[in-house]
């Protein structure tokens, strides 16, 4: 049986669209309906690698899991990964399409729309119900002519639209009634109702608010959902990252203090979500305004522009602070771009990250990185002979555009035994002779419970 598609749009960013879509996927699956998620275009700092080696947004991964499905790139055919203040790497159906500014990207829109609809039609043929998700605010008037993820997608899919608003941040009437009055008549016809998210206290207290919204818009408030701070799902954008900035109470003398350097182009910071949830661990995101005093473990995360972020470390004074931290016996871990930063040198002869250039790294691992044009995207299985996890088999994934070679003492951090299901024997990462500093290209390490707890 086929059902009319349902689309979740928002009055702004970070109002709960992704979680709402995931919840609906789970509910409909429990009702015995074959349901799948879809988001035409996602802009995210974090991504996931599918079993086929395709790259997609993590929100649709969670939604696929809620629907009981293996994630597939058709669920998120376009992924934008910001690599500078004005440009993004564009991933189309799981593979790198190019690096573009906004204006350059818009020139490719006709072809991108075709790719989006290819993916949507494949899903629509395979499943009874599609839950679509929009992006940001549904009424960004200056962006509407180039929209392919909000109401334009709703029209193409013939979807009924639910608009989600976050009452916790205040201004819920402006968010709902204001959004409604900015819609065109055709868009209003698609709007089935509102969902009020993140309500604190007794929802009966908002009964009058529901009546006001319904009177002003002639659309029902279909639900008032509670504020649920303990829901742990992967987050995607800089809005969510901003909330993490000062997390963690470092006044507890017996906790393990972990600092993650908040690089300007940080990516895949979901790597550290399991550490935040680990008992006895306090994790903070640090930038040049914070010192490194009291940090038990310092992590350099992934980045979408390694050389630019290396220059940031040098310009802000973090570069010598990190070097001093290591000299004084501190423990450091570098993940992907963070691993590259730990090395002696980063070479970019092809200009992958900007003009061709070479920059000296932190010099904390005897490795040299050369940026490459081809992007490695694989799911892997590996063992941990040196990185402190006691040797368990782990599942992880790679997303990088560089090759890093050892040039001195130490040993590999991991032995990769499988890539995308195919047997291999490949060394990954490097560990310093004193085992206090190590780096790896593997994302998702700390999702592996045995490894995480053994390492900590």
Short mmCIF file of C-alpha atoms in Angstrom, two decimals:
data_model
loop_
_atom_site.label_atom_id
_atom_site.label_comp_id
_atom_site.label_asym_id
_atom_site.label_seq_id
_atom_site.Cartn_x
_atom_site.Cartn_y
_atom_site.Cartn_z
CA UNK A 1 0.00 0.00 0.00
CA UNK A 2 1.26 3.48 -0.84
CA UNK A 3 0.86 6.41 1.57
CA UNK A 4 1.17 10.12 0.95
CA UNK A 5 4.72 11.28 1.78
CA UNK A 6 5.14 13.27 4.97
CA UNK A 7 7.63 16.14 5.19
CA UNK A 8 9.10 17.66 8.36
CA UNK A 9 10.04 21.32 7.94
CA UNK A 10 11.24 23.73 10.59
CA UNK A 11 10.85 27.32 11.69
CA UNK A 12 14.66 27.41 12.01
CA UNK A 13 17.81 25.36 12.48
CA UNK A 14 18.16 22.89 15.35
CA UNK A 15 14.45 22.88 16.23
CA UNK A 16 14.20 19.08 16.18
CA UNK A 17 13.42 18.17 12.56
CA UNK A 18 15.88 15.27 12.41
CA UNK A 19 14.70 13.74 15.66
CA UNK A 20 11.06 14.15 14.62
CA UNK A 21 11.71 12.36 11.34
CA UNK A 22 13.56 9.56 13.14
CA UNK A 23 10.72 9.15 15.62
CA UNK A 24 8.13 8.95 12.85
CA UNK A 25 10.24 6.38 10.99
CA UNK A 26 10.27 4.21 14.11
CA UNK A 27 6.53 4.64 14.78
CA UNK A 28 5.51 3.74 11.23
CA UNK A 29 7.91 0.80 11.18
CA UNK A 30 6.28 -0.49 14.39
CA UNK A 31 2.93 -0.18 12.62
CA UNK A 32 4.21 -2.56 9.94
CA UNK A 33 4.66 0.09 7.24
CA UNK A 34 7.73 -0.08 5.00
CA UNK A 35 9.08 3.43 5.60
CA UNK A 36 12.29 5.18 4.54
CA UNK A 37 13.82 8.62 5.31
CA UNK A 38 14.88 11.19 2.73
CA UNK A 39 16.63 14.56 2.80
CA UNK A 40 17.40 16.05 -0.59
CA UNK A 41 20.28 18.22 0.57
CA UNK A 42 22.08 18.26 3.89
CA UNK A 43 24.79 20.63 5.09
CA UNK A 44 26.69 18.90 7.85
CA UNK A 45 29.98 18.92 9.70
CA UNK A 46 29.57 15.20 10.38
CA UNK A 47 29.06 12.38 7.90
CA UNK A 48 28.86 8.60 7.64
CA UNK A 49 30.21 5.99 5.24
CA UNK A 50 27.78 3.37 3.94
CA UNK A 51 28.72 -0.29 3.37
CA UNK A 52 29.17 0.57 -0.33
CA UNK A 53 31.65 3.35 0.51
CA UNK A 54 29.26 6.25 -0.10
CA UNK A 55 29.21 9.35 2.10
CA UNK A 56 25.98 10.73 3.58
CA UNK A 57 24.65 12.80 6.47
CA UNK A 58 24.42 11.16 9.88
CA UNK A 59 20.85 12.32 10.54
CA UNK A 60 19.55 10.11 7.76
CA UNK A 61 21.66 7.25 9.13
CA UNK A 62 19.83 7.50 12.46
CA UNK A 63 16.50 7.73 10.64
CA UNK A 64 17.33 4.67 8.53
CA UNK A 65 18.21 2.73 11.66
CA UNK A 66 14.92 3.83 13.22
CA UNK A 67 13.16 2.45 10.14
CA UNK A 68 15.10 -0.83 10.42
CA UNK A 69 17.08 -0.14 7.24
CA UNK A 70 20.72 -0.15 6.17
CA UNK A 71 21.66 3.48 5.36
CA UNK A 72 21.93 4.24 1.63
CA UNK A 73 23.10 7.40 -0.15
CA UNK A 74 19.72 7.73 -1.89
CA UNK A 75 18.38 8.80 1.52
CA UNK A 76 20.61 11.90 1.33
CA UNK A 77 21.63 12.42 -2.31
CA UNK A 78 23.37 15.78 -1.75
CA UNK A 79 25.70 16.45 1.17
CA UNK A 80 27.44 19.81 1.58
CA UNK A 81 30.53 19.81 3.80
CA UNK A 82 31.75 23.37 4.51
CA UNK A 83 35.47 23.69 3.76
CA UNK A 84 35.81 27.48 4.06
CA UNK A 85 33.74 30.54 4.94
CA UNK A 86 32.43 30.73 1.36
CA UNK A 87 32.67 27.21 -0.06
CA UNK A 88 31.77 23.58 0.48
CA UNK A 89 32.74 20.19 -0.79
CA UNK A 90 29.69 18.80 -2.60
CA UNK A 91 28.92 15.09 -2.28
CA UNK A 92 26.38 13.76 -4.80
CA UNK A 93 24.93 10.29 -4.31
CA UNK A 94 27.82 9.42 -2.01
CA UNK A 95 30.75 10.63 -4.12
CA UNK A 96 32.70 13.89 -4.38
CA UNK A 97 31.20 16.11 -7.08
CA UNK A 98 33.37 19.18 -6.55
CA UNK A 99 34.22 22.16 -4.36
CA UNK A 100 32.03 25.20 -4.97
CA UNK A 101 31.06 28.59 -3.67
CA UNK A 102 27.32 29.18 -3.29
CA UNK A 103 27.06 30.91 -6.66
CA UNK A 104 29.01 28.15 -8.41
CA UNK A 105 26.82 25.55 -6.73
CA UNK A 106 23.61 27.21 -7.90
CA UNK A 107 24.81 26.98 -11.51
CA UNK A 108 24.78 23.20 -11.14
CA UNK A 109 21.24 23.15 -9.76
CA UNK A 110 19.46 21.63 -12.82
CA UNK A 111 21.74 18.57 -12.78
CA UNK A 112 21.56 18.32 -9.00
CA UNK A 113 17.75 18.40 -9.05
CA UNK A 114 17.80 15.49 -11.50
CA UNK A 115 20.07 13.52 -9.16
CA UNK A 116 17.82 14.30 -6.20
CA UNK A 117 14.74 13.08 -8.04
CA UNK A 118 16.55 9.93 -9.25
CA UNK A 119 17.24 9.03 -5.63
CA UNK A 120 13.77 9.97 -4.42
CA UNK A 121 12.02 7.92 -7.10
CA UNK A 122 14.13 4.86 -6.31
CA UNK A 123 13.13 5.10 -2.65
CA UNK A 124 9.51 5.83 -3.48
CA UNK A 125 9.28 2.71 -5.64
CA UNK A 126 10.85 0.55 -2.93
CA UNK A 127 8.91 1.74 0.13
CA UNK A 128 5.31 2.43 1.10
CA UNK A 129 5.98 5.71 2.90
CA UNK A 130 8.74 8.32 2.68
CA UNK A 131 9.46 10.67 5.58
CA UNK A 132 11.18 13.74 4.14
CA UNK A 133 13.18 16.27 6.12
CA UNK A 134 13.83 19.90 5.23
CA UNK A 135 16.78 22.12 6.13
CA UNK A 136 17.08 25.19 8.33
CA UNK A 137 14.07 27.49 8.14
CA UNK A 138 11.35 26.73 5.62
CA UNK A 139 10.94 30.44 4.85
CA UNK A 140 14.40 31.77 4.01
CA UNK A 141 13.05 34.25 1.47
CA UNK A 142 16.43 35.19 -0.02
CA UNK A 143 17.23 31.53 -0.72
CA UNK A 144 13.83 30.41 -1.95
CA UNK A 145 14.51 30.65 -5.69
CA UNK A 146 17.33 28.10 -5.33
CA UNK A 147 15.53 25.87 -2.82
CA UNK A 148 15.63 22.16 -3.50
CA UNK A 149 15.20 20.78 0.02
CA UNK A 150 12.18 22.50 1.59
CA UNK A 151 8.89 23.40 -0.11
CA UNK A 152 10.21 22.76 -3.61
CA UNK A 153 10.88 19.17 -2.60
CA UNK A 154 7.52 18.95 -0.83
CA UNK A 155 5.79 20.01 -4.06
CA UNK A 156 7.73 17.53 -6.18
CA UNK A 157 6.91 14.71 -3.77
CA UNK A 158 3.31 15.78 -3.18
CA UNK A 159 4.02 15.63 0.55
CA UNK A 160 1.94 16.82 3.47
CA UNK A 161 4.05 19.21 5.56
CA UNK A 162 4.44 19.45 9.33
CA UNK A 163 6.21 22.57 10.62
CA UNK A 164 8.28 22.11 13.80
CA UNK A 165 8.98 25.03 16.14
CA UNK A 166 11.23 25.09 19.23
CA UNK A 167 9.43 26.70 22.15
CA UNK A 168 12.45 26.43 24.45
CA UNK A 169 14.35 29.18 22.63
CA UNK A 170 11.38 31.58 22.90
CA UNK A 171 9.36 33.31 20.20
CA UNK A 172 7.21 30.33 19.29
CA UNK A 173 4.32 32.49 18.02
CA UNK A 174 6.60 34.44 15.71
CA UNK A 175 8.12 31.14 14.60
CA UNK A 176 4.79 29.51 13.77
CA UNK A 177 2.40 32.30 12.83
CA UNK A 178 5.19 34.35 11.27
CA UNK A 179 6.36 31.42 9.16
CA UNK A 180 2.80 30.74 8.04
CA UNK A 181 2.27 34.30 6.83
CA UNK A 182 5.50 34.18 4.82
CA UNK A 183 4.29 31.13 2.87
CA UNK A 184 2.77 31.41 -0.59
CA UNK A 185 -0.83 30.21 -1.06
CA UNK A 186 0.48 27.04 -2.71
CA UNK A 187 2.81 26.33 0.21
CA UNK A 188 0.03 26.91 2.73
CA UNK A 189 -2.08 24.28 0.98
CA UNK A 190 0.65 21.70 1.70
CA UNK A 191 0.90 22.62 5.40
CA UNK A 192 -1.03 20.08 7.48
CA UNK A 193 -0.17 21.46 10.91
CA UNK A 194 2.38 22.41 13.54
CA UNK A 195 4.43 20.54 16.11
CA UNK A 196 5.67 22.43 19.17
CA UNK A 197 8.94 20.91 20.37
CA UNK A 198 10.99 21.13 23.60
CA UNK A 199 8.20 22.24 25.95
CA UNK A 200 9.23 22.30 29.62
CA UNK A 201 6.60 21.44 32.22
CA UNK A 202 2.91 20.59 31.90
CA UNK A 203 1.80 20.82 28.23
CA UNK A 204 -1.69 21.71 29.43
CA UNK A 205 -0.25 25.14 30.21
CA UNK A 206 0.10 25.71 26.46
CA UNK A 207 -3.54 25.01 25.61
CA UNK A 208 -4.27 28.71 25.11
CA UNK A 209 -1.14 28.98 22.95
CA UNK A 210 -2.42 26.19 20.73
CA UNK A 211 -5.72 28.02 20.26
CA UNK A 212 -3.91 31.23 19.30
CA UNK A 213 -1.82 29.48 16.65
CA UNK A 214 -4.80 27.60 15.26
CA UNK A 215 -6.95 30.75 15.11
CA UNK A 216 -4.25 32.79 13.33
CA UNK A 217 -3.29 30.08 10.81
CA UNK A 218 -6.34 27.80 10.51
CA UNK A 219 -3.95 24.89 10.95
CA UNK A 220 -3.96 22.51 13.93
CA UNK A 221 -1.21 22.11 16.50
CA UNK A 222 -0.79 18.35 16.18
CA UNK A 223 1.48 17.85 19.16
CA UNK A 224 3.35 19.50 22.02
CA UNK A 225 6.47 17.48 22.72
CA UNK A 226 8.51 17.61 25.94
CA UNK A 227 12.01 18.93 26.37
CA UNK A 228 14.19 15.81 26.42
CA UNK A 229 17.83 16.75 27.09
CA UNK A 230 18.99 13.16 27.63
CA UNK A 231 18.27 12.01 24.08
CA UNK A 232 21.66 11.11 22.62
CA UNK A 233 21.67 11.20 18.83
CA UNK A 234 24.38 12.44 16.45
CA UNK A 235 24.32 16.18 15.86
CA UNK A 236 25.31 17.81 12.60
CA UNK A 237 25.93 21.50 12.48
CA UNK A 238 27.68 24.42 14.13
CA UNK A 239 24.48 25.40 15.98
CA UNK A 240 24.62 22.13 17.92
CA UNK A 241 28.39 22.40 18.35
CA UNK A 242 27.97 25.82 19.95
CA UNK A 243 25.98 24.23 22.78
CA UNK A 244 28.84 21.83 23.46
CA UNK A 245 31.44 24.56 23.81
CA UNK A 246 31.58 24.71 27.61
CA UNK A 247 30.15 21.33 28.52
CA UNK A 248 31.67 19.47 31.42
CA UNK A 249 32.30 20.32 35.06
CA UNK A 250 36.07 20.24 35.61
CA UNK A 251 35.71 20.94 39.32
CA UNK A 252 35.41 17.20 39.97
CA UNK A 253 38.85 16.10 41.09
CA UNK A 254 38.35 12.45 40.21
CA UNK A 255 37.07 12.85 36.64
CA UNK A 256 39.10 12.32 33.47
CA UNK A 257 39.34 15.68 31.72
CA UNK A 258 39.29 15.48 27.92
CA UNK A 259 39.76 18.56 25.77
CA UNK A 260 38.83 18.61 22.06
CA UNK A 261 40.37 21.46 20.08
CA UNK A 262 37.55 23.30 18.36
CA UNK A 263 39.14 23.89 14.97
CA UNK A 264 37.43 26.42 12.64
CA UNK A 265 36.69 23.66 10.10
CA UNK A 266 36.03 20.86 12.59
CA UNK A 267 34.27 17.82 11.14
CA UNK A 268 32.92 14.52 12.44
CA UNK A 269 32.87 15.70 16.03
CA UNK A 270 30.30 12.95 16.63
CA UNK A 271 33.44 10.83 17.11
CA UNK A 272 33.47 12.13 20.67
CA UNK A 273 29.81 11.70 21.64
CA UNK A 274 30.50 8.32 23.32
CA UNK A 275 33.23 9.93 25.43
CA UNK A 276 30.75 12.57 26.64
CA UNK A 277 28.44 9.80 27.86
CA UNK A 278 31.14 7.76 29.60
CA UNK A 279 30.90 7.83 33.43
CA UNK A 280 33.82 9.59 35.05
CA UNK A 281 34.67 11.60 31.93
CA UNK A 282 34.29 15.35 31.49
CA UNK A 283 34.73 16.58 27.90
CA UNK A 284 35.04 20.17 26.68
CA UNK A 285 35.58 21.83 23.32
CA UNK A 286 38.46 24.29 23.59
CA UNK A 287 39.64 27.12 21.34
CA UNK A 288 42.39 29.74 21.55
CA UNK A 289 40.62 31.50 24.42
CA UNK A 290 41.08 28.49 26.71
CA UNK A 291 44.31 27.24 28.20
CA UNK A 292 45.29 23.59 28.36
CA UNK A 293 45.83 23.50 32.12
CA UNK A 294 44.23 20.49 33.77
CA UNK A 295 43.66 18.59 30.51
CA UNK A 296 44.33 14.86 30.94
CA UNK A 297 43.81 14.02 27.26
CA UNK A 298 43.88 16.45 24.34
CA UNK A 299 42.23 15.47 21.05
CA UNK A 300 42.76 17.10 17.66
CA UNK A 301 39.60 16.27 15.67
CA UNK A 302 38.91 15.90 11.98
CA UNK A 303 38.84 19.01 9.82
CA UNK A 304 37.60 19.89 6.34
CA UNK A 305 40.64 22.11 5.75
CA UNK A 306 43.74 20.84 7.51
CA UNK A 307 46.20 23.48 6.31
CA UNK A 308 43.84 26.37 7.06
CA UNK A 309 43.31 25.02 10.58
CA UNK A 310 47.06 24.50 11.00
CA UNK A 311 47.51 28.20 10.22
CA UNK A 312 44.79 28.97 12.78
CA UNK A 313 46.77 27.11 15.44
CA UNK A 314 49.87 29.15 14.55
CA UNK A 315 48.08 32.51 14.37
CA UNK A 316 46.28 32.11 17.71
CA UNK A 317 49.16 30.71 19.75
CA UNK A 318 47.61 27.28 20.19
CA UNK A 319 50.43 25.73 18.13
CA UNK A 320 53.17 26.28 20.76
CA UNK A 321 50.71 25.54 23.58
CA UNK A 322 50.00 22.09 22.13
CA UNK A 323 53.71 21.44 21.61
CA UNK A 324 54.43 22.45 25.22
CA UNK A 325 51.58 20.26 26.45
CA UNK A 326 53.18 17.27 24.72
CA UNK A 327 56.69 18.11 25.98
CA UNK A 328 55.35 18.20 29.52
CA UNK A 329 54.02 14.65 29.27
CA UNK A 330 50.49 15.29 28.03
CA UNK A 331 48.51 12.65 26.15
CA UNK A 332 47.42 13.58 22.60
CA UNK A 333 45.24 11.88 20.01
CA UNK A 334 44.71 13.06 16.43
CA UNK A 335 41.78 11.81 14.36
CA UNK A 336 42.00 12.15 10.55
CA UNK A 337 42.90 15.81 9.94
CA UNK A 338 44.03 15.96 13.55
CA UNK A 339 46.45 13.12 12.80
CA UNK A 340 47.83 15.13 9.88
CA UNK A 341 48.31 18.16 12.15
CA UNK A 342 50.41 16.09 14.58
CA UNK A 343 52.97 15.28 11.87
CA UNK A 344 56.15 17.00 10.73
CA UNK A 345 54.84 18.41 7.47
CA UNK A 346 51.72 18.72 5.31
CA UNK A 347 52.27 18.98 1.56
CA UNK A 348 49.56 20.05 -0.89
CA UNK A 349 51.24 20.06 -4.33
CA UNK A 350 47.93 19.78 -6.21
CA UNK A 351 46.18 22.57 -4.34
CA UNK A 352 43.49 20.29 -2.91
CA UNK A 353 42.86 22.66 0.03
CA UNK A 354 43.75 25.95 -1.64
CA UNK A 355 46.90 27.17 -3.37
CA UNK A 356 49.71 24.57 -3.63
CA UNK A 357 51.87 24.87 -0.52
CA UNK A 358 53.74 23.05 2.23
CA UNK A 359 53.37 23.77 5.94
CA UNK A 360 55.30 22.53 8.96
CA UNK A 361 53.11 20.55 11.35
CA UNK A 362 53.25 20.24 15.12
CA UNK A 363 56.12 17.76 14.81
CA UNK A 364 54.75 15.47 17.52
CA UNK A 365 54.67 12.38 15.29
CA UNK A 366 57.37 11.48 12.71
CA UNK A 367 54.96 11.41 9.77
CA UNK A 368 54.51 13.45 6.58
CA UNK A 369 51.16 13.98 4.84
CA UNK A 370 50.63 14.59 1.13
CA UNK A 371 47.18 15.79 0.09
CA UNK A 372 45.64 13.78 -2.75
CA UNK A 373 42.83 14.50 -5.19
CA UNK A 374 41.04 11.17 -4.64
CA UNK A 375 38.90 10.80 -1.53
CA UNK A 376 39.08 7.62 0.56
CA UNK A 377 35.65 6.59 1.91
CA UNK A 378 35.51 3.11 3.41
CA UNK A 379 34.03 1.14 6.26
CA UNK A 380 36.77 -0.83 7.99
CA UNK A 381 37.48 -3.50 10.54
CA UNK A 382 40.78 -3.17 12.38
CA UNK A 383 42.75 -4.30 15.39
CA UNK A 384 44.57 -2.16 17.90
CA UNK A 385 48.09 -3.45 18.48
CA UNK A 386 49.38 -0.17 19.87
CA UNK A 387 46.70 2.44 20.55
CA UNK A 388 45.87 1.30 24.05
CA UNK A 389 42.69 -0.72 23.55
CA UNK A 390 44.12 -4.14 24.34
CA UNK A 391 43.81 -5.48 20.81
CA UNK A 392 40.05 -5.89 20.21
CA UNK A 393 38.58 -5.88 16.70
CA UNK A 394 36.87 -2.58 16.04
CA UNK A 395 34.53 -1.22 13.38
CA UNK A 396 35.25 2.26 12.04
CA UNK A 397 35.29 4.29 8.83
CA UNK A 398 37.68 6.44 6.80
CA UNK A 399 36.97 9.81 5.15
CA UNK A 400 40.11 11.60 3.99
CA UNK A 401 41.92 13.13 1.03
CA UNK A 402 45.54 12.63 2.08
CA UNK A 403 48.22 9.97 2.44
CA UNK A 404 50.36 9.95 5.58
CA UNK A 405 53.70 8.14 5.69
CA UNK A 406 55.89 7.41 8.74
CA UNK A 407 59.42 8.81 8.67
CA UNK A 408 60.80 7.83 12.07
CA UNK A 409 60.46 5.83 15.26
CA UNK A 410 57.19 4.47 16.55
CA UNK A 411 54.69 1.90 15.36
CA UNK A 412 51.33 1.71 13.54
CA UNK A 413 48.26 2.47 15.62
CA UNK A 414 45.98 -0.01 13.82
CA UNK A 415 46.05 -2.97 11.48
CA UNK A 416 43.12 -2.77 9.03
CA UNK A 417 41.84 -6.24 8.08
CA UNK A 418 38.78 -5.30 6.01
CA UNK A 419 37.66 -2.39 3.81
CA UNK A 420 34.06 -2.30 2.60
CA UNK A 421 33.84 -6.02 3.32
CA UNK A 422 36.96 -6.97 1.35
CA UNK A 423 39.95 -8.55 3.17
CA UNK A 424 43.05 -6.33 3.30
CA UNK A 425 46.18 -6.00 5.39
CA UNK A 426 46.93 -2.29 5.79
CA UNK A 427 48.62 -0.31 8.53
CA UNK A 428 46.92 2.87 9.76
CA UNK A 429 48.08 5.71 11.95
CA UNK A 430 51.17 6.07 14.07
CA UNK A 431 52.09 5.92 17.77
CA UNK A 432 55.03 7.73 19.35
CA UNK A 433 57.71 5.63 21.09
CA UNK A 434 56.50 6.77 24.53
CA UNK A 435 52.87 5.98 23.50
CA UNK A 436 51.66 9.37 24.72
CA UNK A 437 50.86 10.67 21.22
CA UNK A 438 49.06 8.79 18.46
CA UNK A 439 47.02 9.51 15.39
CA UNK A 440 44.75 7.64 13.02
CA UNK A 441 42.50 8.11 9.99
CA UNK A 442 39.77 5.99 11.60
CA UNK A 443 36.53 7.69 12.61
CA UNK A 444 34.07 6.04 14.97
CA UNK A 445 36.74 4.47 17.18
CA UNK A 446 35.09 5.46 20.41
CA UNK A 447 31.76 3.94 19.35
CA UNK A 448 33.44 0.59 20.11
CA UNK A 449 32.77 0.03 23.81
CA UNK A 450 35.66 -2.35 24.53
CA UNK A 451 38.19 -0.13 22.77
CA UNK A 452 36.89 3.08 24.38
CA UNK A 453 36.90 1.73 27.91
CA UNK A 454 40.24 -0.03 27.47
CA UNK A 455 41.83 3.14 26.14
CA UNK A 456 40.40 5.38 28.87
#
